[in-house]
Coordinates of C-alpha atoms in Angstrom, one line a residue:
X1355 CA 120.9 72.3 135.2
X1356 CA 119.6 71.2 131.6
X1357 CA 121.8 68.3 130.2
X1358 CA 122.9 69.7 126.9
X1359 CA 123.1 66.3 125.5
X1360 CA 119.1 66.0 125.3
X1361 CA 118.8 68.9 123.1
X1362 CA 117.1 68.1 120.1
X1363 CA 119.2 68.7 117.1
X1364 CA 119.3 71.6 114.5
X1365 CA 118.0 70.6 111.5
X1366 CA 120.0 70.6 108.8
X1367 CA 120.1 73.6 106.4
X1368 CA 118.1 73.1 103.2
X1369 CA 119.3 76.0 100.1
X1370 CA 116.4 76.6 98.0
X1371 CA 117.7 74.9 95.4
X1372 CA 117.3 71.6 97.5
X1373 CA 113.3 72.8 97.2
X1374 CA 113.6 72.9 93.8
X1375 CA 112.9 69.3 92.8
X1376 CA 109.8 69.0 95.1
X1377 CA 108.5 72.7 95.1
X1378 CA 105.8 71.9 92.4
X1379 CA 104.8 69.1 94.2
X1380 CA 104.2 70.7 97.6
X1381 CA 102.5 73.5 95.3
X1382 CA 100.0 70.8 94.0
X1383 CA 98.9 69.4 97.3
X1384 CA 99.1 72.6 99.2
X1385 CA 97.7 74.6 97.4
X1386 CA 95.8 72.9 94.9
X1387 CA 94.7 70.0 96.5
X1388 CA 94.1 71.9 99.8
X1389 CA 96.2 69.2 102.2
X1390 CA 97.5 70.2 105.5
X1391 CA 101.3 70.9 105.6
X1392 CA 102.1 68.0 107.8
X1393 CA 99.9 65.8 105.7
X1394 CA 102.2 67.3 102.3
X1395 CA 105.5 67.1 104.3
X1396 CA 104.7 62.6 104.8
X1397 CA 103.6 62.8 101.3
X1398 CA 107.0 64.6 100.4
X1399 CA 109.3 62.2 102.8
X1400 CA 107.3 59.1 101.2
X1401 CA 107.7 60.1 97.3
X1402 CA 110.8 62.2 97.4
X1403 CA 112.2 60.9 100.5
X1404 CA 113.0 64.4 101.2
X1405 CA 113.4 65.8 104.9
X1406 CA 112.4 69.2 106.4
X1407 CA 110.7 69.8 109.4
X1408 CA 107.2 71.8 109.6
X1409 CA 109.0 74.9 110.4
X1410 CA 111.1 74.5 107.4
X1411 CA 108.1 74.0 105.2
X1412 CA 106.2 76.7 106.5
X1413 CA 109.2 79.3 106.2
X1414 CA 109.7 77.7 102.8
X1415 CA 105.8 78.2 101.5
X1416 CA 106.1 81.8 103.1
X1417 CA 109.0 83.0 100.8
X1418 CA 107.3 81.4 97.6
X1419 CA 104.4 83.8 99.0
X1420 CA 101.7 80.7 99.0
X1421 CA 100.5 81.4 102.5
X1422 CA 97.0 80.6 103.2
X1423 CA 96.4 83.0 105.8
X1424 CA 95.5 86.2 105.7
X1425 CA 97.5 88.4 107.6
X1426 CA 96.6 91.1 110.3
X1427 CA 97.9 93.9 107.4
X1428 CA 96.4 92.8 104.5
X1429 CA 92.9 92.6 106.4
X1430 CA 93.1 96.1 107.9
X1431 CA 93.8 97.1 103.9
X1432 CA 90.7 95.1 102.9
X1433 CA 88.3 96.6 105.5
X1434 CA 89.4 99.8 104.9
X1435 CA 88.9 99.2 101.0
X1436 CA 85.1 98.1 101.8
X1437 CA 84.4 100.6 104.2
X1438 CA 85.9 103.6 102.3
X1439 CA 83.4 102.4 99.4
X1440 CA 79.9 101.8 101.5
X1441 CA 80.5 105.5 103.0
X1442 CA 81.5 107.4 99.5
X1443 CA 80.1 105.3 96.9
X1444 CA 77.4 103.4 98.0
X1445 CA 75.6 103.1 94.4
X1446 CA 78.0 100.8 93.2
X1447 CA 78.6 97.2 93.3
X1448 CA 80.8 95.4 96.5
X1449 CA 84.0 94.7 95.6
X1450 CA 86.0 90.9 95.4
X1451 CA 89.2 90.8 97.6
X1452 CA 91.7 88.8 96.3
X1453 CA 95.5 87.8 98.3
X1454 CA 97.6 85.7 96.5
X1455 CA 95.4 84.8 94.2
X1456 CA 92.9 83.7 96.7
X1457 CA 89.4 85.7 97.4
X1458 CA 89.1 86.4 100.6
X1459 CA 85.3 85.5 101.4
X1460 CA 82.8 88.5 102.9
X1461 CA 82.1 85.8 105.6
X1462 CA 85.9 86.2 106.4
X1463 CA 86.0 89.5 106.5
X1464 CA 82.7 90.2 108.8
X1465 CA 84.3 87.4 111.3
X1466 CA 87.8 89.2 111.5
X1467 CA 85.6 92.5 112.0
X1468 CA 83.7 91.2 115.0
X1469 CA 86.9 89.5 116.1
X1470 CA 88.6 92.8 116.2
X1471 CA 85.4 94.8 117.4
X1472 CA 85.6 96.8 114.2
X1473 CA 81.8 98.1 113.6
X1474 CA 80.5 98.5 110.6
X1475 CA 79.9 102.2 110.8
X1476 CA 83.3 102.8 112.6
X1477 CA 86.3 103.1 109.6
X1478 CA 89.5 100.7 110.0
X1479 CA 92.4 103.1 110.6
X1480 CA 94.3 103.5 107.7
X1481 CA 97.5 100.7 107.0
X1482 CA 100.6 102.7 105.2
X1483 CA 102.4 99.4 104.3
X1484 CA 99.1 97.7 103.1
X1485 CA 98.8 97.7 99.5
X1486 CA 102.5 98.5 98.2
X1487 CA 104.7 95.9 98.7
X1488 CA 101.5 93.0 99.1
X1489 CA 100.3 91.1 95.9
X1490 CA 96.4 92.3 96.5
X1491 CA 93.9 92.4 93.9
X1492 CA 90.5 94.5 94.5
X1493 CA 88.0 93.6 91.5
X1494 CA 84.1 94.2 91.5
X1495 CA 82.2 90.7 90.4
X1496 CA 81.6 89.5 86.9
X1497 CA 83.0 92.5 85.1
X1498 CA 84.7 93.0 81.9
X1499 CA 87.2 95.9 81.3
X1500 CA 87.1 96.8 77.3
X1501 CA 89.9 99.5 76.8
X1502 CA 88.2 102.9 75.8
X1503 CA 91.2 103.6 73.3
X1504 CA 91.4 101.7 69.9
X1505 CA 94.2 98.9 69.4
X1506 CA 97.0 100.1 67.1
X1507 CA 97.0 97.4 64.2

């Protein structure tokens, strides 16, 4: 029989605007300064004196969509992208894959193909969900759109 008084305790319930105050702060070192989230949430604790507990901060970092990883989704959507353009338009340039704001490196992408046995002749089946709700950005390298139509002065 588990003694119930060894439980650890629920953590207490922290509103967003309780993040509010330290949210540019985890931002910076997450994000920007590329720390670990157990590294930001001492740094947090020590200059805020601020509590939450690692599952907090990653459910926190989640819903202000600044998630490192990419997910099993948004990579089915990216291999499909590439592969869809090597098979029907294989004159043009490769494309930059970008989630959240992040590229998503070719390197990346080849090792989540092997990972997931995913040859390079073979297309990705196709991800319904992928691509309408996500915040993707498919660009091709070091070009500049100029509108076709005149500006309206």
């Amino acid at each position: 029989m588990v003694d119930v008084g060894t439980r650890k305790r629920k953590a207490p319930t922290l509103r967003a605007s309780d993040w509010e105050p330290v949210k540019c702060r985890i931002i910076e070192l997450h994000i920007t300064r590329n720390i670990s989230l157990p590294d930001v949430q001492e740094h947090i604790k020590k200059e805020f004196g601020f509590e939450a507990t690692l599952r907090q901060y990653r459910s926190r970092v989640t819903q202000w969509s600044l998630d490192k990883n990419v997910k099993k989704k948004e990579m089915q959507f990216i291999v499909q992208k590439q592969q869809e353009r090597s098979i029907f338009e294989k004159d043009k340039r490769n494309r930059v894959f970008r989630v959240r704001g992040s590229v998503v490196e070719p390197k990346k992408i080849n090792r989540w193909k092997e990972r997931n046995r995913i040859a390079d002749d073979e297309l990705c089946p196709p991800t319904p969900t992928a691509g309408k709700d996500q915040p993707f950005q498919i660009s091709l390298p070091s070009v500049n759109v100029l509108s076709q139509y005149p500006s309206r002065s």
